[in-house]
Amino acid sequence: MSYVRGNLRETTPLLRRNVSSKLDLKQVLLRRVPILTWLPLYTWSKLLQDILAGLTVGLTAIPQGIAYAIVAGLPAQYGLYSSFMGCFVYLVFGSCKDITVGPTAIMALLSQQHVIRLGEDIVVFICIVSGCVITVMGLLHLGFLLEFVSLPVISGFTNAAAIIIATSQLGTLLGLTGRSDSFIDAIVKVANYANEITLWDTVLGVCSMIVLVCLKKLPGKKNGTAFQKFLWVTSLARNAVVVIFGIILSYSLSCYGMKPFKITGNITEGLPPFGPPPFSIVTQNYTYNFVELVSELGSTTISVPLIAILESIAISKAFAKGKTVDANQEMLALGLCNIFGSFVRSMPATGSFTRTAVNNASGVKTPMGGVITGCLVLLACGLLTSTFEFIPKATLAAVIIVAMYYMFELHIFIVLWRTKKIDLIPLTVTLLSCLAIGPEYGMIAGIMVNLILLLYFAARPGLLIEERVVDGLMIVFVSPKQSLSYPAAEYLRERVMSWCDGRAETIPVVVEGRHVLRIDATVAKNLALLLADLQARDQMLVFWNWCEEVRQTLISYDASLAMSFKTSGSIAQIFSGRIAPSHVLRE
């Protein structure tokens, strides 16, 4: 019997470990594959709502996918493939029901210059590289790095991207041929070739813009009468309405032999091709291997994943409505969307604010709405490509320009002016740098300026220095308004000594430490030097109400500092019976 009991005692911890490991594995799967959480609770009523939302988003995703592919200098199907794969992969790994992953204007802009130089394959290479970088960042829980990119930098980049993309489509809106390489090039092109502007493309483009703005302002209601619901759906699907009208007009005129508009042209028919992404590219009789391609992309290998993560997580938080957003899970989902997308020749994808807003407004219940959108896009790829070739380029340009108009955040300048004017510096630097030297380098410039300001304020913290009278005693009261870094400690020492040098009396100095939570050896050295400097002037230095951790660090550096630490409820208690008569303030 004792033998059996002994075996039971030995095996029980083993069983507990096995059960615990199974539970841990289950929790990890539920957290990393969110579909396992919500799919068992799925109902028919949710399905009906998701179908409505998915169809509505699909009517927006198709024209936008085509338009953003054209912005990147790619055939239209690349944008459709990106929308299709993004919807299906996010269904499994996405944690936010509203997010719609696919091509965006900024992703198209960042890819454009490389497509011009290296051809279509490079955008698929960017997609797989970006997907791998984002996935690794998600697995390593590196989402905290995004906190170093501030609101002014993001707003500056977003506004610059809106301006660059809108101006790049200005020539197309006016019927000019060719493409623009930059913001300045787009303006110069329109100015130099103004005599080649075509009347009917311009008329169609301007009219399309007017219709888009009017449709956006329709007074529809989701829960109103049948007519109000119709207006609401029409407003949400305004891009599709304008594109369909352009197709019908262009096709009808072509039947009578009239072709007044420049059209999109042939789009590859059939479902997305499945195959490995290219890791070498042949262009202009030269073969670029993997290392050379990464070298050619340069900062794009970092900027594209960074911007994709920023866009997607910012949108997730905007539509979370108080719920916690797992940034690392969103990064993992986004990375996998791009990795799988590269196998169907997709362009880089991220969360789309426009399509997510439509999804949310349509009342989507789960990520299943993305499947409906994906199926609609897949149907368009397989059956409607011959119809898409009649889309007027001016109409697509109008769709893009209007979208960029609503993406431009003019109010951010007013907000920053009212809250903290110095934030206008990184905003302006980012905006102007993006317009002048390109969006990637502009983003880097903005981040660098922001970090410089961050370091400056860390080295020059708020510092209160004033003379106080405490029970008839004159003292110099010093209070840092934040914790001390090593350059800040040098600054504190200089300010205190400068203040004392300007006064003849050798009055005590009290340094309050309630905001100082941690220090290093360099800070300890500067505080010890401050004590020595004041002792040379026959002035007392008191460290008042410092936390124990900081006190121990200072004493470990210089044991003589222990006598200078005082903890009391009031400054008067420190000097009770300790101050010589010469320090008493005379009236």
XYZ file of C-alpha atoms in Angstrom:
587
model
C 0.000 0.000 0.000
C 2.807 2.397 0.855
C 4.369 1.685 -2.516
C 1.157 2.669 -4.326
C 0.781 5.806 -2.243
C 4.379 6.705 -2.991
C 3.745 6.359 -6.727
C 0.641 8.517 -6.446
C 2.576 11.196 -4.625
C 5.257 11.108 -7.308
C 2.870 11.220 -10.264
C 0.475 13.895 -8.937
C 2.865 16.854 -9.568
C 3.517 15.426 -13.036
C -0.208 15.344 -13.781
C -0.577 18.886 -12.505
C 2.235 20.061 -14.772
C 0.640 18.329 -17.773
C -2.778 19.873 -17.039
C -1.164 23.280 -16.488
C 0.791 23.086 -19.753
C -2.393 22.130 -21.633
C -4.248 25.070 -20.117
C -1.370 27.410 -20.975
C -1.326 26.154 -24.557
C -5.084 26.657 -24.815
C -4.804 30.217 -23.494
C -2.018 31.011 -25.953
C -4.065 29.638 -28.865
C -7.153 31.603 -27.827
C -5.082 34.780 -27.530
C -3.080 34.362 -30.737
C -5.881 32.869 -32.896
C -8.913 34.990 -31.875
C -11.285 33.211 -34.275
C -11.268 30.291 -31.814
C -12.856 32.611 -29.228
C -15.706 34.198 -31.168
C -16.578 31.538 -33.783
C -18.182 29.050 -31.302
C -20.496 31.891 -30.178
C -21.448 32.901 -33.730
C -25.172 33.244 -34.543
C -27.351 33.686 -37.635
C -28.292 37.224 -36.631
C -24.610 38.161 -36.508
C -24.099 36.571 -39.917
C -26.844 38.690 -41.505
C -25.338 41.873 -40.056
C -21.836 40.842 -41.189
C -23.102 40.128 -44.720
C -24.612 43.627 -44.971
C -21.424 45.219 -43.650
C -19.181 43.055 -45.840
C -21.074 43.923 -49.021
C -21.008 47.635 -48.167
C -17.261 47.579 -47.464
C -16.680 45.572 -50.658
C -18.276 48.310 -52.740
C -15.700 50.684 -51.224
C -12.749 48.269 -51.271
C -12.924 47.463 -54.986
C -12.625 51.009 -56.396
C -10.097 51.958 -53.700
C -7.995 48.860 -54.385
C -7.844 49.724 -58.075
C -7.135 53.396 -57.358
C -4.294 52.746 -54.878
C -2.681 50.215 -57.185
C -2.599 52.922 -59.846
C -1.073 55.365 -57.323
C 1.739 52.840 -56.769
C 2.257 52.514 -60.523
C 0.891 48.962 -60.590
C -1.788 47.164 -62.610
C -5.173 47.391 -60.917
C -5.304 43.729 -59.875
C -2.537 44.202 -57.291
C -4.853 46.325 -55.174
C -7.662 43.765 -55.481
C -5.364 40.882 -54.515
C -4.212 42.848 -51.470
C -7.809 43.475 -50.339
C -8.783 39.846 -50.884
C -5.932 38.278 -48.894
C -6.008 40.913 -46.164
C -9.680 40.194 -45.441
C -9.269 36.414 -45.210
C -6.095 36.328 -43.089
C -7.342 38.994 -40.673
C -10.475 36.875 -40.155
C -8.341 34.248 -38.374
C -5.760 36.344 -36.542
C -7.384 39.779 -36.136
C -8.661 40.884 -32.742
C -10.694 43.956 -33.779
C -14.013 43.307 -35.502
C -14.052 46.634 -37.364
C -10.583 46.613 -38.959
C -10.385 46.069 -42.714
C -6.881 45.292 -43.991
C -5.888 46.111 -47.551
C -4.058 48.657 -49.717
C -3.929 52.246 -48.531
C -2.814 55.509 -50.058
C 0.285 55.771 -47.863
C 1.413 52.196 -48.608
C 0.980 52.936 -52.312
C 2.966 56.151 -52.005
C 5.872 54.446 -50.201
C 5.987 51.721 -52.886
C 5.698 54.039 -55.881
C 9.326 55.140 -56.324
C 10.613 51.554 -56.135
C 8.058 50.311 -58.671
C 9.187 53.021 -61.079
C 12.840 51.910 -60.770
C 12.603 48.137 -60.356
C 9.256 47.047 -61.796
C 6.188 45.287 -60.431
C 7.964 42.422 -58.646
C 9.558 44.771 -56.141
C 6.194 45.560 -54.536
C 5.677 41.841 -53.796
C 9.186 41.728 -52.312
C 8.345 44.749 -50.125
C 5.181 42.928 -49.027
C 7.010 39.775 -47.840
C 9.843 41.710 -46.172
C 7.396 44.030 -44.398
C 5.280 41.093 -43.302
C 8.287 39.314 -41.798
C 9.483 42.456 -39.983
C 6.011 43.173 -38.548
C 5.503 39.549 -37.479
C 8.876 39.380 -35.718
C 8.135 42.675 -33.938
C 4.803 41.264 -32.782
C 6.352 38.014 -31.527
C 9.075 39.925 -29.664
C 6.505 42.329 -28.134
C 8.202 45.387 -29.599
C 5.033 47.461 -29.799
C 6.464 49.875 -27.228
C 8.814 51.240 -29.921
C 5.811 52.938 -31.545
C 5.526 55.196 -28.509
C 8.625 57.057 -29.723
C 6.688 58.269 -32.764
C 4.643 61.177 -31.450
C 1.333 62.625 -32.591
C 2.942 65.682 -34.296
C 5.223 63.429 -36.370
C 2.348 61.131 -37.374
C 0.134 64.095 -38.272
C 2.917 65.747 -40.239
C 3.535 62.557 -42.208
C -0.184 61.940 -42.816
C -0.769 65.494 -44.035
C 2.295 65.347 -46.302
C 1.152 62.005 -47.725
C -2.304 63.430 -48.434
C -0.773 66.410 -50.274
C 1.695 64.281 -52.260
C -0.918 61.716 -53.316
C -3.523 64.354 -54.217
C -1.044 66.352 -56.332
C 0.209 63.156 -58.004
C -3.343 62.589 -59.275
C -3.829 66.159 -60.404
C -2.338 65.470 -63.837
C -4.553 62.404 -64.318
C -7.599 64.439 -63.309
C -6.752 66.941 -66.047
C -6.102 64.270 -68.668
C -2.292 64.553 -68.760
C -0.234 61.434 -69.466
C 2.773 60.155 -67.511
C 3.401 59.945 -63.810
C 4.938 62.185 -61.180
C 7.884 61.186 -59.016
C 7.380 63.737 -56.235
C 5.246 66.609 -54.972
C 7.372 69.217 -56.742
C 7.486 67.162 -59.949
C 3.674 66.908 -59.982
C 3.279 70.689 -59.714
C 5.929 71.348 -62.367
C 4.347 68.807 -64.705
C 0.918 70.465 -64.563
C 2.469 73.908 -65.074
C 4.638 72.829 -68.030
C 1.970 70.828 -69.842
C -1.058 73.027 -69.141
C -1.651 73.342 -72.897
C -2.218 69.551 -73.124
C -5.057 69.471 -70.592
C -8.043 67.636 -72.084
C -11.501 69.130 -71.628
C -13.641 66.034 -71.130
C -11.311 64.307 -68.647
C -11.228 67.524 -66.618
C -15.012 67.914 -66.738
C -15.582 64.285 -65.706
C -12.995 64.500 -62.920
C -14.343 67.730 -61.449
C -17.944 66.518 -61.680
C -16.953 63.229 -59.983
C -15.368 65.200 -57.127
C -18.499 67.307 -56.689
C -20.716 64.210 -56.669
C -18.479 62.464 -54.107
C -18.642 65.432 -51.734
C -22.419 65.710 -52.159
C -22.957 61.985 -51.587
C -20.881 62.126 -48.400
C -23.219 64.812 -47.046
C -26.441 62.917 -47.742
C -28.765 63.070 -44.692
C -29.218 59.301 -44.411
C -29.750 57.314 -41.203
C -28.940 53.698 -40.471
C -32.036 53.237 -38.324
C -34.367 55.634 -40.134
C -37.048 55.122 -42.768
C -36.473 53.019 -45.883
C -35.551 56.139 -47.848
C -33.140 57.302 -45.135
C -31.516 53.858 -45.101
C -31.130 54.065 -48.877
C -29.425 57.446 -48.562
C -27.175 56.068 -45.816
C -26.051 53.080 -47.929
C -25.565 55.341 -50.953
C -23.376 57.671 -48.919
C -21.242 54.785 -47.628
C -20.849 53.306 -51.110
C -20.260 56.680 -52.814
C -16.935 55.598 -54.332
C -18.573 52.601 -55.975
C -21.505 54.755 -57.173
C -19.196 57.238 -58.892
C -16.982 54.518 -60.417
C -19.990 52.547 -61.707
C -21.415 55.709 -63.256
C -18.038 56.368 -64.917
C -17.924 52.807 -66.290
C -21.452 53.048 -67.711
C -20.735 56.430 -69.310
C -17.424 55.334 -70.790
C -18.796 52.037 -72.097
C -21.923 53.659 -73.572
C -19.873 56.229 -75.474
C -17.439 53.567 -76.715
C -20.354 51.658 -78.239
C -20.870 54.658 -80.532
C -17.181 54.899 -81.352
C -16.538 57.842 -79.019
C -13.650 57.712 -76.537
C -13.465 61.143 -74.879
C -11.911 59.812 -71.647
C -8.656 58.069 -70.878
C -9.583 54.696 -69.385
C -7.814 52.232 -67.090
C -7.365 49.662 -69.848
C -6.825 45.923 -69.671
C -6.835 44.265 -66.239
C -5.547 40.703 -65.825
C -8.467 38.293 -65.648
C -8.924 35.391 -63.264
C -8.318 34.583 -59.628
C -5.134 35.662 -57.841
C -2.150 33.481 -58.854
C -0.606 31.479 -56.002
C 3.175 31.171 -55.893
C 6.246 32.066 -53.832
C 7.231 35.751 -53.732
C 10.299 36.768 -55.762
C 13.570 36.958 -53.830
C 15.491 38.067 -56.921
C 14.390 40.446 -59.651
C 15.572 40.858 -63.223
C 15.255 44.383 -64.585
C 17.135 46.165 -67.366
C 19.205 43.012 -68.025
C 20.486 42.941 -64.455
C 19.567 40.432 -61.743
C 19.189 41.783 -58.222
C 19.646 39.145 -55.514
C 18.071 39.306 -52.058
C 20.846 41.329 -50.434
C 20.956 43.817 -53.312
C 17.174 44.244 -53.201
C 17.272 45.018 -49.470
C 20.093 47.489 -50.174
C 18.066 49.116 -52.970
C 15.053 49.487 -50.700
C 17.145 51.118 -47.979
C 15.021 52.771 -45.315
C 11.841 51.405 -46.937
C 12.442 48.070 -45.173
C 11.838 49.926 -41.896
C 9.524 52.766 -42.917
C 6.872 50.593 -44.608
C 6.447 48.214 -41.617
C 6.563 51.140 -39.198
C 3.877 53.134 -41.029
C 1.765 50.003 -41.538
C 1.851 49.259 -37.798
C 1.113 52.866 -36.861
C -1.866 53.045 -39.213
C -3.358 49.729 -38.161
C -2.955 50.111 -34.389
C -4.119 53.731 -34.428
C -7.291 52.649 -36.246
C -7.765 49.707 -33.857
C -7.603 52.026 -30.852
C -9.915 54.553 -32.511
C -12.644 51.931 -32.972
C -12.020 49.894 -29.791
C -14.609 51.975 -27.876
C -12.967 51.529 -24.487
C -11.801 47.946 -25.006
C -8.146 47.022 -24.593
C -6.233 46.638 -27.859
C -3.510 43.970 -27.912
C -0.941 45.810 -30.027
C 1.283 42.738 -30.334
C -1.602 40.600 -31.621
C -2.541 43.287 -34.138
C 1.081 43.375 -35.320
C 1.091 39.593 -35.662
C -2.158 39.653 -37.677
C -0.932 42.468 -39.915
C 2.400 40.752 -40.503
C 0.706 37.503 -41.516
C -1.659 39.404 -43.840
C 1.386 40.712 -45.717
C 3.262 37.389 -45.672
C 0.319 35.451 -47.112
C -0.484 38.357 -49.431
C 2.963 38.113 -51.022
C 2.033 34.594 -52.239
C -0.789 36.052 -54.379
C 1.252 39.014 -55.696
C -0.211 41.542 -53.306
C 1.001 45.057 -52.596
C 1.749 45.974 -48.944
C -1.397 46.147 -46.834
C -2.431 47.709 -43.559
C -5.595 48.841 -41.804
C -7.679 51.289 -43.832
C -9.396 54.090 -41.932
C -12.002 54.701 -44.659
C -13.032 51.068 -45.051
C -12.906 50.470 -41.288
C -15.191 53.467 -40.735
C -17.627 52.077 -43.317
C -17.430 48.660 -41.640
C -18.178 50.151 -38.238
C -21.001 52.328 -39.553
C -22.531 49.280 -41.230
C -22.849 47.555 -37.861
C -20.373 44.700 -38.359
C -20.458 42.184 -35.490
C -17.355 40.027 -36.055
C -14.377 39.780 -38.425
C -16.583 37.482 -40.551
C -17.646 40.627 -42.403
C -14.155 40.608 -43.929
C -14.891 37.236 -45.547
C -17.905 38.710 -47.322
C -15.776 41.638 -48.498
C -13.055 39.235 -49.629
C -15.550 37.097 -51.548
C -16.931 40.175 -53.295
C -13.406 41.248 -54.256
C -12.656 37.693 -55.430
C -15.820 37.747 -57.539
C -14.695 41.042 -59.061
C -11.283 39.547 -59.879
C -12.825 36.543 -61.582
C -15.798 37.991 -63.423
C -15.666 41.777 -63.657
C -12.169 42.545 -64.903
C -13.382 43.178 -68.447
C -15.778 45.762 -67.001
C -13.080 47.503 -64.942
C -11.060 48.371 -68.035
C -13.695 51.014 -68.864
C -13.119 52.923 -65.618
C -12.134 56.493 -66.566
C -8.795 57.473 -65.056
C -10.196 60.887 -64.191
C -12.885 59.231 -62.042
C -10.309 57.224 -60.094
C -8.223 60.377 -59.682
C -11.293 62.146 -58.277
C -11.878 59.293 -55.800
C -8.270 59.543 -54.582
C -8.170 63.350 -54.376
C -11.409 63.539 -52.380
C -10.204 60.782 -50.038
C -6.969 62.712 -49.479
C -8.907 65.906 -48.824
C -10.709 64.249 -45.927
C -7.446 62.682 -44.704
C -5.774 66.103 -44.422
C -5.838 67.285 -40.789
C -5.759 71.069 -40.836
C -7.217 71.293 -37.322
C -4.111 69.659 -35.807
C -2.214 72.937 -36.255
C -4.832 74.763 -34.172
C -4.885 72.015 -31.536
C -1.101 72.052 -31.097
C -1.012 75.857 -31.043
C -3.512 75.849 -28.172
C -1.963 72.974 -26.215
C 1.817 73.075 -26.701
C 3.284 75.316 -29.370
C 6.686 73.614 -29.436
C 5.016 70.483 -30.882
C 4.526 72.473 -34.074
C 8.282 72.128 -34.702
C 8.352 68.326 -35.340
C 5.009 68.617 -37.173
C 6.328 71.295 -39.533
C 9.713 69.607 -40.029
C 8.037 66.307 -40.890
C 5.559 67.937 -43.266
C 8.103 70.059 -45.158
C 10.741 67.288 -45.260
C 8.240 64.811 -46.704
C 7.268 67.280 -49.410
C 10.849 68.278 -50.213
C 12.897 65.067 -49.935
C 10.348 62.257 -49.763
C 7.993 60.671 -47.219
C 10.489 58.138 -45.823
C 13.234 60.648 -45.080
C 10.645 63.147 -43.875
C 9.408 60.675 -41.286
C 12.990 60.031 -40.124
C 13.646 63.782 -39.909
C 10.511 64.291 -37.816
C 11.412 61.466 -35.432
C 14.949 62.828 -35.039
C 13.671 66.333 -34.227
C 11.187 64.869 -31.767
C 13.909 62.839 -30.029
C 16.139 65.917 -29.850
C 13.330 67.825 -28.127
C 12.746 64.864 -25.820
C 16.438 64.774 -24.866
C 16.518 68.543 -24.451
C 13.651 68.515 -21.952
C 15.221 65.548 -20.146
C 18.470 67.535 -19.850
C 16.674 70.789 -18.936
C 13.884 69.743 -16.564
C 11.527 72.140 -14.906
C 13.333 73.514 -11.881
C 11.855 75.633 -9.086
C 14.451 77.806 -7.298
C 13.270 80.450 -4.889
C 14.100 82.086 -1.569
C 11.757 81.274 1.282
C 11.413 82.473 4.844
C 10.736 79.609 7.268
C 10.193 80.627 10.921
C 12.422 83.639 10.433
C 15.062 81.704 8.482
C 16.015 82.542 4.899
C 16.648 79.458 2.730
C 17.103 78.665 -0.953
C 14.423 76.138 -1.876
C 15.128 73.923 -4.946
C 12.572 71.459 -6.358
C 13.110 69.462 -9.595
C 9.753 68.932 -11.306
C 10.771 65.549 -12.725
C 13.282 62.781 -12.152
C 16.939 63.610 -12.793
C 18.983 62.222 -15.682
C 22.744 62.772 -15.743
C 22.654 65.903 -17.945
C 19.806 67.258 -15.803
C 21.895 66.855 -12.638
C 24.680 68.963 -14.145
C 22.072 71.561 -15.087
C 20.669 71.583 -11.522
C 24.147 72.056 -10.060
C 24.921 74.977 -12.412
C 21.606 76.695 -11.688
C 21.951 76.383 -7.905
C 25.545 77.655 -7.874
C 24.642 80.511 -10.234
C 21.799 81.503 -7.899
C 24.063 81.362 -4.832
C 26.875 83.311 -6.536
C 24.537 86.240 -7.017
C 23.841 86.583 -3.290
C 26.189 87.743 -0.545
C 24.560 85.787 2.276
C 25.515 82.128 2.760
C 22.048 80.789 3.426
C 21.132 77.061 3.504
C 20.030 75.227 0.339
C 17.183 72.712 0.566
C 16.734 70.368 -2.406
C 13.357 68.628 -2.366
C 13.375 65.153 -3.942
C 9.758 63.998 -4.067
C 9.792 63.897 -7.908
C 13.189 62.158 -8.157
C 12.511 58.436 -8.369
C 15.804 57.053 -9.692
C 19.334 58.252 -10.386
C 22.593 56.869 -11.739
C 26.250 57.269 -10.746
C 26.684 60.438 -12.814
C 23.781 62.114 -11.019
C 25.249 61.017 -7.681
C 28.618 62.512 -8.670
C 27.062 65.879 -9.555
C 25.086 66.027 -6.304
C 28.241 65.195 -4.348
C 30.067 67.992 -6.199
C 27.186 70.354 -5.372
C 27.614 69.512 -1.686
C 31.385 70.163 -1.902
C 30.852 73.478 -3.736
C 28.381 74.713 -1.126
C 30.558 73.570 1.777
C 33.404 75.598 0.291
C 31.080 78.615 0.532
C 30.109 77.685 4.114
C 26.564 76.862 3.000
C 24.518 73.970 4.274
C 22.932 71.536 1.747
C 19.904 69.479 2.777
C 18.295 66.716 0.691
C 14.701 66.831 1.907
C 12.177 63.999 1.499
C 14.067 61.848 -1.022
C 12.962 58.252 -1.580
C 14.964 55.416 -0.029
C 16.168 53.978 -3.367
C 17.737 57.293 -4.432
C 19.152 57.836 -0.924
C 20.878 54.448 -0.979
C 22.382 55.154 -4.405
C 23.824 58.454 -3.231
C 25.205 57.004 0.022
C 26.742 54.102 -1.895
C 28.545 56.620 -4.089
C 29.656 58.882 -1.196
C 28.950 57.860 2.398
C 29.434 61.435 3.615
C 26.178 62.389 1.874
C 24.182 60.467 4.501
C 24.321 63.404 6.915
C 22.603 65.668 4.375
C 19.390 63.643 4.091
C 16.424 64.792 6.142
C 12.856 63.550 6.221
C 10.232 65.633 7.962
C 6.787 67.026 7.588
C 7.981 70.608 7.256
C 11.181 72.472 6.447
C 11.051 74.275 9.826
C 11.628 70.969 11.649
C 14.930 70.479 9.787
C 16.520 73.655 11.126
C 15.122 73.576 14.646
C 18.136 74.420 16.861
C 20.594 73.889 13.970
C 21.037 77.358 12.455
C 23.528 79.924 13.709
C 22.254 83.423 14.617
C 23.993 84.913 11.547
C 21.508 83.048 9.362
C 18.493 84.592 11.025
C 16.699 87.035 8.770
C 16.864 90.520 10.304
C 13.957 92.842 9.808
